[in-house]
Short mmCIF file of C-alpha atoms in Angstrom, two decimals:
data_model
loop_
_atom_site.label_atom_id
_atom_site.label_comp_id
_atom_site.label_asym_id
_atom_site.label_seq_id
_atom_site.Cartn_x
_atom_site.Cartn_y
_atom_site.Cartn_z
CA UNK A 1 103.45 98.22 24.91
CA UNK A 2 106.79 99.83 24.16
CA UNK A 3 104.74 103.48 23.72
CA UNK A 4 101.52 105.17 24.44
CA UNK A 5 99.91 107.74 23.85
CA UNK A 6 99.19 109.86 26.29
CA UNK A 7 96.29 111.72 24.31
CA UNK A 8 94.48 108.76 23.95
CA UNK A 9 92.10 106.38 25.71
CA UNK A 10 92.22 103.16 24.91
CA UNK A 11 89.26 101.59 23.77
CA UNK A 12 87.75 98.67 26.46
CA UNK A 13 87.26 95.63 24.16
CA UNK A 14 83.85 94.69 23.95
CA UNK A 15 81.53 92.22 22.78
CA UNK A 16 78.10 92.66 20.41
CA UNK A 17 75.22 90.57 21.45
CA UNK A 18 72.28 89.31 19.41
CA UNK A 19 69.23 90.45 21.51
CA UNK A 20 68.19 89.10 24.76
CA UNK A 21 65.76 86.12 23.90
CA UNK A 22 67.15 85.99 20.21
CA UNK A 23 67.67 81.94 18.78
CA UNK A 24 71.38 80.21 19.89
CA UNK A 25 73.41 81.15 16.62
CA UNK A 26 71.76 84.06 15.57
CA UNK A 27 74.61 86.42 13.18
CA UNK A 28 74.18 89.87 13.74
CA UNK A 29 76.88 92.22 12.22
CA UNK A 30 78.28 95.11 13.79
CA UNK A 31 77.67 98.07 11.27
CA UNK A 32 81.35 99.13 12.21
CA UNK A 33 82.56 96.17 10.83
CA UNK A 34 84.55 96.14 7.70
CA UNK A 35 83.73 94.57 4.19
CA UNK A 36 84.37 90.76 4.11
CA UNK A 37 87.38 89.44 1.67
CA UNK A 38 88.10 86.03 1.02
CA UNK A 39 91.83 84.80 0.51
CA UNK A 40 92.14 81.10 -0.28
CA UNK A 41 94.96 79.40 0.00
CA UNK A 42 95.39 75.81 -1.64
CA UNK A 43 98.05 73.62 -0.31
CA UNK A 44 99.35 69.91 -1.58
CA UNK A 45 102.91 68.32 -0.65
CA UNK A 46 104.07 69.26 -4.18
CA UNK A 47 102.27 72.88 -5.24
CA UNK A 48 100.36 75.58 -3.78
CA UNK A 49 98.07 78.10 -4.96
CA UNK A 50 96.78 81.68 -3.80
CA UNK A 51 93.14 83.36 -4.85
CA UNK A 52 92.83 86.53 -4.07
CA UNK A 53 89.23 88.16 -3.71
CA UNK A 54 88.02 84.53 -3.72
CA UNK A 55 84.44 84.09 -3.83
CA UNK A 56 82.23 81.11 -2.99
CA UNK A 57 82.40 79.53 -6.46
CA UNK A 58 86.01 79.42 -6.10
CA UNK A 59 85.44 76.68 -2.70
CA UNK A 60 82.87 75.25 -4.43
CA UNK A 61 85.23 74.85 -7.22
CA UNK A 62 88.86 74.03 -5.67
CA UNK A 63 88.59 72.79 -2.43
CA UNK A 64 87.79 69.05 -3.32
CA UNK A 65 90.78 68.83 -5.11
CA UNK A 66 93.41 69.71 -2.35
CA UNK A 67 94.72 67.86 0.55
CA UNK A 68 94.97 71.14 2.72
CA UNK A 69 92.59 74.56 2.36
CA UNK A 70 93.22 77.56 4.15
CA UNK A 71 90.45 80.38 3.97
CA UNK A 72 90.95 83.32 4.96
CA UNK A 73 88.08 86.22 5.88
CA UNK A 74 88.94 89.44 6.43
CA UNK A 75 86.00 91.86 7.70
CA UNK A 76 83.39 90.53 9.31
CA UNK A 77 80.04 92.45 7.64
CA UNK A 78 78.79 89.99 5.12
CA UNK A 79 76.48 88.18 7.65
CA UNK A 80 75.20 85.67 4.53
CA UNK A 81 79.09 85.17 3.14
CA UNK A 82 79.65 84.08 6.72
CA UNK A 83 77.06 81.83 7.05
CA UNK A 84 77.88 80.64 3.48
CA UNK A 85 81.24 79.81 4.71
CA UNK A 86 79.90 77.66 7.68
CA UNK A 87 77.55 75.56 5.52
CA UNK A 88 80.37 74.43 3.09
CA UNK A 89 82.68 73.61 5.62
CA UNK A 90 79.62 72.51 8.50
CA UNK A 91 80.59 74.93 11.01
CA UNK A 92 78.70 74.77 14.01
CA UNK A 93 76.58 77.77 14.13
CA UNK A 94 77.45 79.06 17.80
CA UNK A 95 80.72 78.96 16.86
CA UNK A 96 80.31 81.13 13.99
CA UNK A 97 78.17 83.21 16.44
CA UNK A 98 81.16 83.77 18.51
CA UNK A 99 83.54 84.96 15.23
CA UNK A 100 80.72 87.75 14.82
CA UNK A 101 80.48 88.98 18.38
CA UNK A 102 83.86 89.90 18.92
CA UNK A 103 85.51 90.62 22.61
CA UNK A 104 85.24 86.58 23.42
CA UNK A 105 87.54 85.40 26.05
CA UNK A 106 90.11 83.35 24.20
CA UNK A 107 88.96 79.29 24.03
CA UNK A 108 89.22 76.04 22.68
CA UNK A 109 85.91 74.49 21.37
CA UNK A 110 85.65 70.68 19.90
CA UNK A 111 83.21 69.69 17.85
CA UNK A 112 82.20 66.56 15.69
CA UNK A 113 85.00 67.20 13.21
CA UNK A 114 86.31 70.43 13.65
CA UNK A 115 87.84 72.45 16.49
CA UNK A 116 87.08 76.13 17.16
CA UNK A 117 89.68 78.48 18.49
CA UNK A 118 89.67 82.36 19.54
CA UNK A 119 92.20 84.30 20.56
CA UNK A 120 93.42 87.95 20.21
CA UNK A 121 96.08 89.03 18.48
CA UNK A 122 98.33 92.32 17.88
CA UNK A 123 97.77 92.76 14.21
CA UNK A 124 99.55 96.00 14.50
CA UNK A 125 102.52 96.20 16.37
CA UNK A 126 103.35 99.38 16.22
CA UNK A 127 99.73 100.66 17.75
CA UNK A 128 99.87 97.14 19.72
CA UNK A 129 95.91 97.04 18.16
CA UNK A 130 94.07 94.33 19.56
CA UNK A 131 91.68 92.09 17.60
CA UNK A 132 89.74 88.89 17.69
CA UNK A 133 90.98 85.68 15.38
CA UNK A 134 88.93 83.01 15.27
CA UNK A 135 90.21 79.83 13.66
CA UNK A 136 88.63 76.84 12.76
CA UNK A 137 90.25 73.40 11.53
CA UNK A 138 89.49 69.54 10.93
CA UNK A 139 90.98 66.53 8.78
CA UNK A 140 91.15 69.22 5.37
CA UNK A 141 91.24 72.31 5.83
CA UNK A 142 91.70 75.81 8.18
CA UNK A 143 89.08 78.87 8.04
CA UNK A 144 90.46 81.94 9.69
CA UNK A 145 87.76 85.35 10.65
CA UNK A 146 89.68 88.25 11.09
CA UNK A 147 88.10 91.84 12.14
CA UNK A 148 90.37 93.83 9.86
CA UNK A 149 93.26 93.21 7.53
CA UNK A 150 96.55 93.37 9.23
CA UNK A 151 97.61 89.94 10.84
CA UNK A 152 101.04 88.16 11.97
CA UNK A 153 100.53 85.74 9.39
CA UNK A 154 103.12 86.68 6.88
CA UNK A 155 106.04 84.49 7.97
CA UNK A 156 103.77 82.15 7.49
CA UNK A 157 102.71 82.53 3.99
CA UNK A 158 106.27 82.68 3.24
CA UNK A 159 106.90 79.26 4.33
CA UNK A 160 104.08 78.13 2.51
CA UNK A 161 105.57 78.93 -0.71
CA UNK A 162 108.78 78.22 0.27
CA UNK A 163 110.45 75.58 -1.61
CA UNK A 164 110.42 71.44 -0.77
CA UNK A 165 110.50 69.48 2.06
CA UNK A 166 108.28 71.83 3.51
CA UNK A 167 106.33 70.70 6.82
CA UNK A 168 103.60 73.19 6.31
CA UNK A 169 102.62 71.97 3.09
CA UNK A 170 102.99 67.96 4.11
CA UNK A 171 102.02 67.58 7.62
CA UNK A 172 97.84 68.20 7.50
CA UNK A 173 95.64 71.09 8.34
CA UNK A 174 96.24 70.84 12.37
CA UNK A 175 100.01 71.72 11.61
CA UNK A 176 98.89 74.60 9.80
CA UNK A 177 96.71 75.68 12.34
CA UNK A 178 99.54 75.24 14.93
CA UNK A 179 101.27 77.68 12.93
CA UNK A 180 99.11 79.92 12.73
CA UNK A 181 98.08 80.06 16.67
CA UNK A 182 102.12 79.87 17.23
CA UNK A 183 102.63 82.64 15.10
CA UNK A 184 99.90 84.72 17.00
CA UNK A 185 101.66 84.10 20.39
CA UNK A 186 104.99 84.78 19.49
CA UNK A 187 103.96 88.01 17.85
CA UNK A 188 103.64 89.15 21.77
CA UNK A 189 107.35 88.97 21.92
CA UNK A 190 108.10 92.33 20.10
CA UNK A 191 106.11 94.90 22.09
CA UNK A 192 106.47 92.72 25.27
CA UNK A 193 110.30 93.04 25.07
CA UNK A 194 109.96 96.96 24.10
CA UNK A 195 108.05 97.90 26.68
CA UNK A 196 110.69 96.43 29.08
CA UNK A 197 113.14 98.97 27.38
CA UNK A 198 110.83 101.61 27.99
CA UNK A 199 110.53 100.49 31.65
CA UNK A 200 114.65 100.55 32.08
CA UNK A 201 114.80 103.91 30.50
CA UNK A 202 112.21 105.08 32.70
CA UNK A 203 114.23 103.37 36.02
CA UNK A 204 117.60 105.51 34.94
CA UNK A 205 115.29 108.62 34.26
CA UNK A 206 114.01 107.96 37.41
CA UNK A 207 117.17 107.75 39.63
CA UNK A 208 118.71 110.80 38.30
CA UNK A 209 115.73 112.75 38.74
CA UNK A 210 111.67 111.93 39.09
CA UNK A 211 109.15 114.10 37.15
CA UNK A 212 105.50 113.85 36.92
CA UNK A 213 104.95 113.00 33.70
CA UNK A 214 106.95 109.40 34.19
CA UNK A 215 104.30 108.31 37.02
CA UNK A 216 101.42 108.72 33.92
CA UNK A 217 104.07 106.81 32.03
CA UNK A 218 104.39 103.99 34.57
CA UNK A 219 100.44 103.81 35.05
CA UNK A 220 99.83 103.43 31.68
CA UNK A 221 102.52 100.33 31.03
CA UNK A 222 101.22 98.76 34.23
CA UNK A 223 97.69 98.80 33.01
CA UNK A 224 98.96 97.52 29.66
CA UNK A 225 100.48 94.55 31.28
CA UNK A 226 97.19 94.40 33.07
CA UNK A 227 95.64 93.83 29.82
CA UNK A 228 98.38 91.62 28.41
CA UNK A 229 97.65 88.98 31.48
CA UNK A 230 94.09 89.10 31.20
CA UNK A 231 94.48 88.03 27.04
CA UNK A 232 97.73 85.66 27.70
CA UNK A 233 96.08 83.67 30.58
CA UNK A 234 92.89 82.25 28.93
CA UNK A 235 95.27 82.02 25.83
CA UNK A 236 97.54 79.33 27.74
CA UNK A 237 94.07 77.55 28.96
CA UNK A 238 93.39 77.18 25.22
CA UNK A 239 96.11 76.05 24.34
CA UNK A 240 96.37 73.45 27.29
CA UNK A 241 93.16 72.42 26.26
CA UNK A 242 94.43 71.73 22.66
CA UNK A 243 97.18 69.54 23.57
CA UNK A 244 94.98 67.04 26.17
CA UNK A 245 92.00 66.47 24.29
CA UNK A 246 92.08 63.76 22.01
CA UNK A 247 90.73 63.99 18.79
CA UNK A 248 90.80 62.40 15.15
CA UNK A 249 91.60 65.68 13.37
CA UNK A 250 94.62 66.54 15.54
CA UNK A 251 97.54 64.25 15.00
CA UNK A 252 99.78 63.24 18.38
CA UNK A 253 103.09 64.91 16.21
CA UNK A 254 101.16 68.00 16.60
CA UNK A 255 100.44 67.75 19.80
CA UNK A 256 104.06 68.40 20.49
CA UNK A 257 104.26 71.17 18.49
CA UNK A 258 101.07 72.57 20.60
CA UNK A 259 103.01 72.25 23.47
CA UNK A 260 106.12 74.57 22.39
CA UNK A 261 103.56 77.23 21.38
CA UNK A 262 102.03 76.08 25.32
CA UNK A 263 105.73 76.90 26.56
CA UNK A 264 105.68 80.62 24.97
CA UNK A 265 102.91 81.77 26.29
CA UNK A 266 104.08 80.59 29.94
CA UNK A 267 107.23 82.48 28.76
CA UNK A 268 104.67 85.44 28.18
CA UNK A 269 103.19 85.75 31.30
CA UNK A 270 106.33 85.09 33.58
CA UNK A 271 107.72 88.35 31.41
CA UNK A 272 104.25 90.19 31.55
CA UNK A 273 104.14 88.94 35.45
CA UNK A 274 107.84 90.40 35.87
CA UNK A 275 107.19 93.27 34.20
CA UNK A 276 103.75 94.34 36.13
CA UNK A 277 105.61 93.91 39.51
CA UNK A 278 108.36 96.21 38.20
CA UNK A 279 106.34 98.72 37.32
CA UNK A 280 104.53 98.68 40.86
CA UNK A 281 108.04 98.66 42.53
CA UNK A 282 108.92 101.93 40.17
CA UNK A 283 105.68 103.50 41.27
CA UNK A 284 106.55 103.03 44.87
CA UNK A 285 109.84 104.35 44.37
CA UNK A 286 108.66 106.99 42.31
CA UNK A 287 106.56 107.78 45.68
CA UNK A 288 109.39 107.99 47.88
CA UNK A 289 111.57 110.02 45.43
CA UNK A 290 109.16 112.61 45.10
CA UNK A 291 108.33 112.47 48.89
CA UNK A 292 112.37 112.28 49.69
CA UNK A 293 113.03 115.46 47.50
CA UNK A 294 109.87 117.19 49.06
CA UNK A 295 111.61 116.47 52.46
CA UNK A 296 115.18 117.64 51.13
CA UNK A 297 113.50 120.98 50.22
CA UNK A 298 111.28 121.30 53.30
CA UNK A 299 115.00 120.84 55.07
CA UNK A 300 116.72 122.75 52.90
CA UNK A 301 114.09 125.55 54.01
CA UNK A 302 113.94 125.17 57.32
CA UNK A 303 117.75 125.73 57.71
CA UNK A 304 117.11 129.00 55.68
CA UNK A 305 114.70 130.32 58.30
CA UNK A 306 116.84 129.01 61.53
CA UNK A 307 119.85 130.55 59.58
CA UNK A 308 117.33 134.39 58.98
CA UNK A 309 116.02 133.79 62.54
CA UNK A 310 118.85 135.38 64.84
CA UNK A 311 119.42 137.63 62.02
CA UNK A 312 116.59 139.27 62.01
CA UNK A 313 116.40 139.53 65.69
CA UNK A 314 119.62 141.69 65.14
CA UNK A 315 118.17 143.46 62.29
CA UNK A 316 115.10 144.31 64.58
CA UNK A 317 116.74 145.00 68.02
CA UNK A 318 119.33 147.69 66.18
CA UNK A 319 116.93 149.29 64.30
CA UNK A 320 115.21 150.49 67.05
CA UNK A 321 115.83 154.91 67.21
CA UNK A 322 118.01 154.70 70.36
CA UNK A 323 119.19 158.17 71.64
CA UNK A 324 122.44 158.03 73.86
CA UNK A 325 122.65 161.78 74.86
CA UNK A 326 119.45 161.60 76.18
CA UNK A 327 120.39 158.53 78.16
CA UNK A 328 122.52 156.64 78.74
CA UNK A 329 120.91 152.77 78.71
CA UNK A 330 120.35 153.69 74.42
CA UNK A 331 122.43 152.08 72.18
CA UNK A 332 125.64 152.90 72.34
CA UNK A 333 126.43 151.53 69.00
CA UNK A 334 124.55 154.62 67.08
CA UNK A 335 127.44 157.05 67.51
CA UNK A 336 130.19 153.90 67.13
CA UNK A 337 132.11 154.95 64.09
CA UNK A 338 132.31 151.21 62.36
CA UNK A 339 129.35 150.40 63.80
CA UNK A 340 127.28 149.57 60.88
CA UNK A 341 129.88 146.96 59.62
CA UNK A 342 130.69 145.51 62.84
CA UNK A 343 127.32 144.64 62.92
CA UNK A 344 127.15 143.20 59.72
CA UNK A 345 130.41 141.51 60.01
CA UNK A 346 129.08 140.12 63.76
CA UNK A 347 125.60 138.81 61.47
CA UNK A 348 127.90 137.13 59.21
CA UNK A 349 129.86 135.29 61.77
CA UNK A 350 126.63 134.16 63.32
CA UNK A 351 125.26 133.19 59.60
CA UNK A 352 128.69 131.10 58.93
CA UNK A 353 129.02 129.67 62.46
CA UNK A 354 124.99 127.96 61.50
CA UNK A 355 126.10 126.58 58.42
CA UNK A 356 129.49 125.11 59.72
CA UNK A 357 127.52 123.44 62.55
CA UNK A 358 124.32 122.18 60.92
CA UNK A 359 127.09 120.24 58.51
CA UNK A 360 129.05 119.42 61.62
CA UNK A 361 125.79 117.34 62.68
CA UNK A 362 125.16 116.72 58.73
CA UNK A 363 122.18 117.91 58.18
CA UNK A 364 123.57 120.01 55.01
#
């Protein structure tokens, strides 16, 4: 939110539907999708290990023989890999619906032994791009969908192979998943906080001097903010929902966890909230500078023309051909010597006497 670009439109999010009458849990891939790449990440107290370009034989393979297992898919156009994936771990197939058709409204969804979880994250912060995460998790083990590669999921991985006592590799697949979902939320932070830079350095652009282009500027960070809300309220829902439910697979120890990640997102949309009704006060004020200096001019105008009025009434009544030989109720000033400058010199007393009174009643 820090920048846009003004050349650009940003795309509406939307979702891809199987069609109308189609069977509940029906995987249909968009064809913009991109290729499908497994990273799995096996986690113990003691050790960890990391696989690459995984492929099913390596689940098959591994994942009976490790307390925690984190999968994660990146791309979401293998439609059989996908379904693959849900059979091994018994994924509930209108959940893995909902990872395909992407542009859900972030949600919590229990099942028999598993939870399901969407949200959208920024997994570019410098573009603030938008895309779905979907995350599932029971007793063993955490399968994330991704649209794309790029993710906040790096400080993460760190801490995974940081070295011991290390929570994430000891405390069970629902602290993992915490971290995960907490390090989604908190990746708001950055651009949230920017674009409340940009919208101070608009404010002092503003009160030295309004120009068009920073009304575009302020339309396009309120309707950001517009579309921060609309992510970061269902978000808090979800993870509201996550902390009262009780279930076997997510421990009460994480529950409190849950509910500092619950805390930052009310964090987010007090600052999203604070920011949107900034950005409508600048508007407004933008409104009435531009309308103020339109009057100032308008003024600054008028006193011109009052100032040119008498003036040119002068200018007029003496340039008429008077003859004074021929009689004598002609001007009499046409055969005065310094004629020509008194009159100038009278024009410029009646110019100077204006000014001094329209400041004397301070309207210069």
């Amino acid at each position: 939110m820090a920048k846009t670009d003004t050349g650009k439109k940003r795309a509406p999010l939307k979702s891809r539907r199987p069609p109308v009458g189609a069977s509940p849990g029906t995987l249909i891939a968009d064809p913009a999708a991109h290729r499908s790449e497994l990273r799995l990440t096996l986690i113990s107290p003691r050790k960890y290990e990391t696989i690459d370009n995984a492929s099913i034989d390596d689940l098959n393979t591994h994942c009976e023989n490790w307390p925690v297992v984190w999968l994660d898919c990146t791309g979401l156009a293998n439609i059989p890999l996908i379904e693959e994936i849900g059979r091994i771990f018994n994924l509930h197939p209108l959940a893995l619906e909902d990872v395909v058709n992407t542009g859900q409204r972030p949600k919590v969804d229990f099942y028999e032994d598993h939870a399901f979880v969407v949200m959208r994250m920024i997994d570019d912060v410098t573009s603030h791009r938008y895309e779905q995460i979907a995350l599932f998790f029971g007793k063993n083990f955490v399968v994330t969908f991704q649209e794309r590669e790029g993710d906040p999921f790096d400080p993460v991985r760190k801490r995974i192979a940081g070295v011991m006592p290390n929570r994430l590799r000891s405390r069970g697949a629902d602290y993992l998943a915490y971290a995960l979902i907490d390090a989604i939320v908190d990746s708001y932070f950055p651009p949230i906080e920017a674009a409340s830079e940009t919208v101070d350095g608009i404010e002092d652009e503003m009160l030295n001097k309004p120009h068009k282009h920073q009304m575009r500027q302020l339309h396009e960070l309120r309707r950001d903010a517009g579309v921060l809300k609309g992510v970061l309220w269902p978000m808090r829902d979800a993870l509201a929902t996550l902390i009262r439910n009780d279930v076997p697979f997510v421990k009460a120890e994480t529950k409190i966890f849950f509910n500092d990640t619950l805390d930052h997102s009310l964090r987010l949309i007090e600052l999203v909230e604070n920011q949107r009704d900034m950005l409508t006060g600048l508007i407004e004020m933008h409104v009435s500078l531009t309308q103020a200096h339109t009057n100032d001019v308008i003024s600054y105008l008028t006193i011109v023309s009052v100032i040119f009025m008498p003036l040119t009434f002068l200018v007029g009544v003496w340039g008429m051909n008077f003859d004074t030989g021929s009689s004598p109720w002609n001007m009499p000033e046409l055969k005065a010597y310094y004629g020509y400058p008194a009159s100038l010199m009278f024009m410029a007393i009646i110019a100077v006497g204006l000014i001094a009174f329209f400041k004397w009643k301070k309207w210069l």
